[in-house]
JSON list of C-alpha atoms in Angstrom, two decimals:
[
{"chain": "A", "resi": 12, "resn": "MET", "atom": "CA", "xyz": [-70.34, -31.07, 64.98]},
{"chain": "A", "resi": 13, "resn": "GLN", "atom": "CA", "xyz": [-68.32, -29.35, 67.70]},
{"chain": "A", "resi": 14, "resn": "GLN", "atom": "CA", "xyz": [-65.50, -27.12, 66.59]},
{"chain": "A", "resi": 15, "resn": "GLN", "atom": "CA", "xyz": [-62.18, -27.84, 68.29]},
{"chain": "A", "resi": 16, "resn": "SER", "atom": "CA", "xyz": [-60.24, -25.04, 69.85]},
{"chain": "A", "resi": 17, "resn": "ARG", "atom": "CA", "xyz": [-56.66, -24.83, 68.59]},
{"chain": "A", "resi": 18, "resn": "ARG", "atom": "CA", "xyz": [-53.86, -23.00, 70.29]},
{"chain": "A", "resi": 19, "resn": "TYR", "atom": "CA", "xyz": [-51.12, -21.50, 68.17]},
{"chain": "A", "resi": 20, "resn": "LEU", "atom": "CA", "xyz": [-48.04, -19.49, 69.04]},
{"chain": "A", "resi": 21, "resn": "SER", "atom": "CA", "xyz": [-49.31, -16.57, 67.05]},
{"chain": "A", "resi": 22, "resn": "SER", "atom": "CA", "xyz": [-49.05, -13.59, 69.34]},
{"chain": "A", "resi": 23, "resn": "PHE", "atom": "CA", "xyz": [-46.02, -11.52, 68.42]},
{"chain": "A", "resi": 24, "resn": "SER", "atom": "CA", "xyz": [-44.59, -8.62, 70.33]},
{"chain": "A", "resi": 25, "resn": "SER", "atom": "CA", "xyz": [-41.27, -6.89, 70.32]},
{"chain": "A", "resi": 26, "resn": "ALA", "atom": "CA", "xyz": [-39.55, -6.18, 73.63]},
{"chain": "A", "resi": 27, "resn": "ALA", "atom": "CA", "xyz": [-38.35, -2.81, 72.45]},
{"chain": "A", "resi": 28, "resn": "GLY", "atom": "CA", "xyz": [-41.34, -2.03, 70.23]},
{"chain": "A", "resi": 29, "resn": "ALA", "atom": "CA", "xyz": [-39.17, -1.76, 67.12]},
{"chain": "A", "resi": 30, "resn": "VAL", "atom": "CA", "xyz": [-35.94, -2.93, 65.58]},
{"chain": "A", "resi": 31, "resn": "LYS", "atom": "CA", "xyz": [-32.93, -1.59, 67.50]},
{"chain": "A", "resi": 32, "resn": "GLN", "atom": "CA", "xyz": [-30.72, 0.18, 64.96]},
{"chain": "A", "resi": 33, "resn": "VAL", "atom": "CA", "xyz": [-27.10, -0.33, 66.03]},
{"chain": "A", "resi": 34, "resn": "THR", "atom": "CA", "xyz": [-24.48, 2.09, 64.76]},
{"chain": "A", "resi": 35, "resn": "LYS", "atom": "CA", "xyz": [-20.99, 3.10, 65.85]},
{"chain": "A", "resi": 36, "resn": "ALA", "atom": "CA", "xyz": [-22.51, 5.60, 68.30]},
{"chain": "A", "resi": 37, "resn": "ASN", "atom": "CA", "xyz": [-24.56, 3.07, 70.31]},
{"chain": "A", "resi": 38, "resn": "PHE", "atom": "CA", "xyz": [-22.60, -0.13, 69.62]},
{"chain": "A", "resi": 39, "resn": "SER", "atom": "CA", "xyz": [-21.25, -0.85, 73.13]},
{"chain": "A", "resi": 40, "resn": "PRO", "atom": "CA", "xyz": [-24.52, -0.50, 75.06]},
{"chain": "A", "resi": 41, "resn": "ALA", "atom": "CA", "xyz": [-26.49, -2.33, 72.34]},
{"chain": "A", "resi": 42, "resn": "LEU", "atom": "CA", "xyz": [-23.99, -5.20, 72.37]},
{"chain": "A", "resi": 43, "resn": "GLY", "atom": "CA", "xyz": [-24.41, -5.54, 76.14]},
{"chain": "A", "resi": 44, "resn": "GLU", "atom": "CA", "xyz": [-28.20, -5.64, 75.79]},
{"chain": "A", "resi": 45, "resn": "LEU", "atom": "CA", "xyz": [-27.98, -8.18, 72.97]},
{"chain": "A", "resi": 46, "resn": "LYS", "atom": "CA", "xyz": [-25.69, -10.48, 74.99]},
{"chain": "A", "resi": 47, "resn": "ASP", "atom": "CA", "xyz": [-28.23, -10.50, 77.84]},
{"chain": "A", "resi": 48, "resn": "ARG", "atom": "CA", "xyz": [-31.14, -11.19, 75.49]},
{"chain": "A", "resi": 49, "resn": "ILE", "atom": "CA", "xyz": [-29.25, -14.02, 73.73]},
{"chain": "A", "resi": 50, "resn": "THR", "atom": "CA", "xyz": [-28.38, -15.61, 77.07]},
{"chain": "A", "resi": 51, "resn": "ASN", "atom": "CA", "xyz": [-32.08, -15.65, 78.04]},
{"chain": "A", "resi": 52, "resn": "SER", "atom": "CA", "xyz": [-33.50, -16.54, 74.61]},
{"chain": "A", "resi": 53, "resn": "ASP", "atom": "CA", "xyz": [-35.16, -19.73, 73.43]},
{"chain": "A", "resi": 54, "resn": "PHE", "atom": "CA", "xyz": [-33.95, -19.40, 69.84]},
{"chain": "A", "resi": 55, "resn": "ILE", "atom": "CA", "xyz": [-32.15, -16.88, 67.62]},
{"chain": "A", "resi": 56, "resn": "ALA", "atom": "CA", "xyz": [-32.48, -15.78, 64.00]},
{"chain": "A", "resi": 57, "resn": "VAL", "atom": "CA", "xyz": [-29.55, -14.29, 62.09]},
{"chain": "A", "resi": 58, "resn": "SER", "atom": "CA", "xyz": [-29.62, -12.51, 58.74]},
{"chain": "A", "resi": 59, "resn": "SER", "atom": "CA", "xyz": [-27.24, -10.46, 56.66]},
{"chain": "A", "resi": 60, "resn": "GLN", "atom": "CA", "xyz": [-27.33, -8.21, 53.65]},
{"chain": "A", "resi": 61, "resn": "LYS", "atom": "CA", "xyz": [-24.27, -8.42, 51.50]},
{"chain": "A", "resi": 62, "resn": "THR", "atom": "CA", "xyz": [-22.87, -7.60, 48.08]},
{"chain": "A", "resi": 63, "resn": "GLY", "atom": "CA", "xyz": [-21.56, -9.91, 45.37]},
{"chain": "A", "resi": 64, "resn": "VAL", "atom": "CA", "xyz": [-23.27, -13.20, 46.27]},
{"chain": "A", "resi": 65, "resn": "SER", "atom": "CA", "xyz": [-24.89, -13.63, 42.85]},
{"chain": "A", "resi": 66, "resn": "SER", "atom": "CA", "xyz": [-22.94, -11.12, 40.84]},
{"chain": "A", "resi": 67, "resn": "ALA", "atom": "CA", "xyz": [-22.76, -13.40, 37.79]},
{"chain": "A", "resi": 68, "resn": "PRO", "atom": "CA", "xyz": [-25.35, -15.91, 36.55]},
{"chain": "A", "resi": 69, "resn": "TRP", "atom": "CA", "xyz": [-22.81, -18.74, 36.52]},
{"chain": "A", "resi": 70, "resn": "THR", "atom": "CA", "xyz": [-22.35, -18.39, 40.32]},
{"chain": "A", "resi": 71, "resn": "ARG", "atom": "CA", "xyz": [-25.94, -19.40, 41.08]},
{"chain": "A", "resi": 72, "resn": "ILE", "atom": "CA", "xyz": [-26.17, -22.92, 42.47]},
{"chain": "A", "resi": 73, "resn": "LEU", "atom": "CA", "xyz": [-28.40, -25.10, 40.31]},
{"chain": "A", "resi": 74, "resn": "PRO", "atom": "CA", "xyz": [-30.13, -28.42, 41.10]},
{"chain": "A", "resi": 75, "resn": "ILE", "atom": "CA", "xyz": [-27.96, -30.14, 38.46]},
{"chain": "A", "resi": 76, "resn": "ASP", "atom": "CA", "xyz": [-24.69, -29.02, 40.11]},
{"chain": "A", "resi": 77, "resn": "THR", "atom": "CA", "xyz": [-22.57, -31.65, 41.81]},
{"chain": "A", "resi": 78, "resn": "SER", "atom": "CA", "xyz": [-21.62, -31.07, 45.45]},
{"chain": "A", "resi": 79, "resn": "GLU", "atom": "CA", "xyz": [-18.13, -30.03, 44.35]},
{"chain": "A", "resi": 80, "resn": "THR", "atom": "CA", "xyz": [-19.45, -27.56, 41.77]},
{"chain": "A", "resi": 81, "resn": "ALA", "atom": "CA", "xyz": [-21.95, -26.08, 44.26]},
{"chain": "A", "resi": 82, "resn": "TYR", "atom": "CA", "xyz": [-19.16, -25.66, 46.81]},
{"chain": "A", "resi": 83, "resn": "LEU", "atom": "CA", "xyz": [-16.83, -23.98, 44.30]},
{"chain": "A", "resi": 84, "resn": "LYS", "atom": "CA", "xyz": [-19.60, -21.60, 43.20]},
{"chain": "A", "resi": 85, "resn": "ALA", "atom": "CA", "xyz": [-20.44, -20.69, 46.82]},
{"chain": "A", "resi": 86, "resn": "LYS", "atom": "CA", "xyz": [-16.73, -20.26, 47.63]},
{"chain": "A", "resi": 87, "resn": "ALA", "atom": "CA", "xyz": [-16.14, -17.98, 44.63]},
{"chain": "A", "resi": 88, "resn": "ALA", "atom": "CA", "xyz": [-19.17, -15.85, 45.57]},
{"chain": "A", "resi": 89, "resn": "ALA", "atom": "CA", "xyz": [-18.16, -15.66, 49.25]},
{"chain": "A", "resi": 90, "resn": "GLU", "atom": "CA", "xyz": [-14.70, -14.45, 48.36]},
{"chain": "A", "resi": 91, "resn": "ARG", "atom": "CA", "xyz": [-16.19, -11.41, 46.60]},
{"chain": "A", "resi": 92, "resn": "PHE", "atom": "CA", "xyz": [-18.89, -10.20, 48.98]},
{"chain": "A", "resi": 93, "resn": "GLU", "atom": "CA", "xyz": [-18.89, -7.60, 51.72]},
{"chain": "A", "resi": 94, "resn": "VAL", "atom": "CA", "xyz": [-21.38, -7.65, 54.56]},
{"chain": "A", "resi": 95, "resn": "LEU", "atom": "CA", "xyz": [-23.31, -4.35, 54.65]},
{"chain": "A", "resi": 96, "resn": "GLN", "atom": "CA", "xyz": [-25.84, -5.13, 57.36]},
{"chain": "A", "resi": 97, "resn": "PHE", "atom": "CA", "xyz": [-26.16, -7.85, 59.98]},
{"chain": "A", "resi": 98, "resn": "ALA", "atom": "CA", "xyz": [-29.34, -8.60, 61.93]},
{"chain": "A", "resi": 99, "resn": "VAL", "atom": "CA", "xyz": [-29.75, -10.71, 65.08]},
{"chain": "A", "resi": 100, "resn": "CYS", "atom": "CA", "xyz": [-33.11, -11.46, 66.67]},
{"chain": "A", "resi": 101, "resn": "PRO", "atom": "CA", "xyz": [-33.30, -13.41, 69.92]},
{"chain": "A", "resi": 102, "resn": "PHE", "atom": "CA", "xyz": [-36.75, -14.87, 70.64]},
{"chain": "A", "resi": 103, "resn": "LYS", "atom": "CA", "xyz": [-38.24, -15.74, 74.03]},
{"chain": "A", "resi": 104, "resn": "ILE", "atom": "CA", "xyz": [-41.37, -17.86, 74.39]},
{"chain": "A", "resi": 105, "resn": "GLN", "atom": "CA", "xyz": [-43.61, -16.83, 77.28]},
{"chain": "A", "resi": 106, "resn": "GLY", "atom": "CA", "xyz": [-46.79, -18.87, 77.46]},
{"chain": "A", "resi": 107, "resn": "SER", "atom": "CA", "xyz": [-48.53, -18.43, 74.11]},
{"chain": "A", "resi": 108, "resn": "LYS", "atom": "CA", "xyz": [-46.49, -15.34, 73.16]},
{"chain": "A", "resi": 109, "resn": "ILE", "atom": "CA", "xyz": [-43.25, -15.02, 71.26]},
{"chain": "A", "resi": 110, "resn": "ILE", "atom": "CA", "xyz": [-41.24, -11.98, 72.27]},
{"chain": "A", "resi": 111, "resn": "ALA", "atom": "CA", "xyz": [-38.75, -10.81, 69.64]},
{"chain": "A", "resi": 112, "resn": "SER", "atom": "CA", "xyz": [-35.85, -8.45, 70.30]},
{"chain": "A", "resi": 113, "resn": "PRO", "atom": "CA", "xyz": [-34.47, -7.54, 66.86]},
{"chain": "A", "resi": 114, "resn": "TYR", "atom": "CA", "xyz": [-31.11, -5.77, 66.44]},
{"chain": "A", "resi": 115, "resn": "ASN", "atom": "CA", "xyz": [-29.91, -4.39, 63.10]},
{"chain": "A", "resi": 116, "resn": "PHE", "atom": "CA", "xyz": [-26.15, -3.69, 62.84]},
{"chain": "A", "resi": 117, "resn": "HIS", "atom": "CA", "xyz": [-25.12, -1.23, 60.13]},
{"chain": "A", "resi": 118, "resn": "LEU", "atom": "CA", "xyz": [-21.59, -2.20, 59.10]},
{"chain": "A", "resi": 119, "resn": "PHE", "atom": "CA", "xyz": [-20.93, -0.11, 56.00]},
{"chain": "A", "resi": 120, "resn": "PRO", "atom": "CA", "xyz": [-19.64, 2.49, 55.53]}
]
């Protein structure tokens, strides 16, 4: 029995070697870099760290919730949270490699 060769997009490398930590001091140049990378990217991932999303057990959306109840719970939670950190990672596919360029924005304090 001959084993088939499979090709996966499994190689991962970061363009900068590490996550770019964006603060008030380097915001303007980092934003320019990020705009260029987004323009040339194949897809983008976005993530945030925030407070207050599940501050009370009743705000958690459950499978038995109606659409209206789920919306009201999400709305109530969103009205109470503050974004502490925001991450953006543009990805570029080059052959069998995925090149990631992660940026981490520190928003608080």
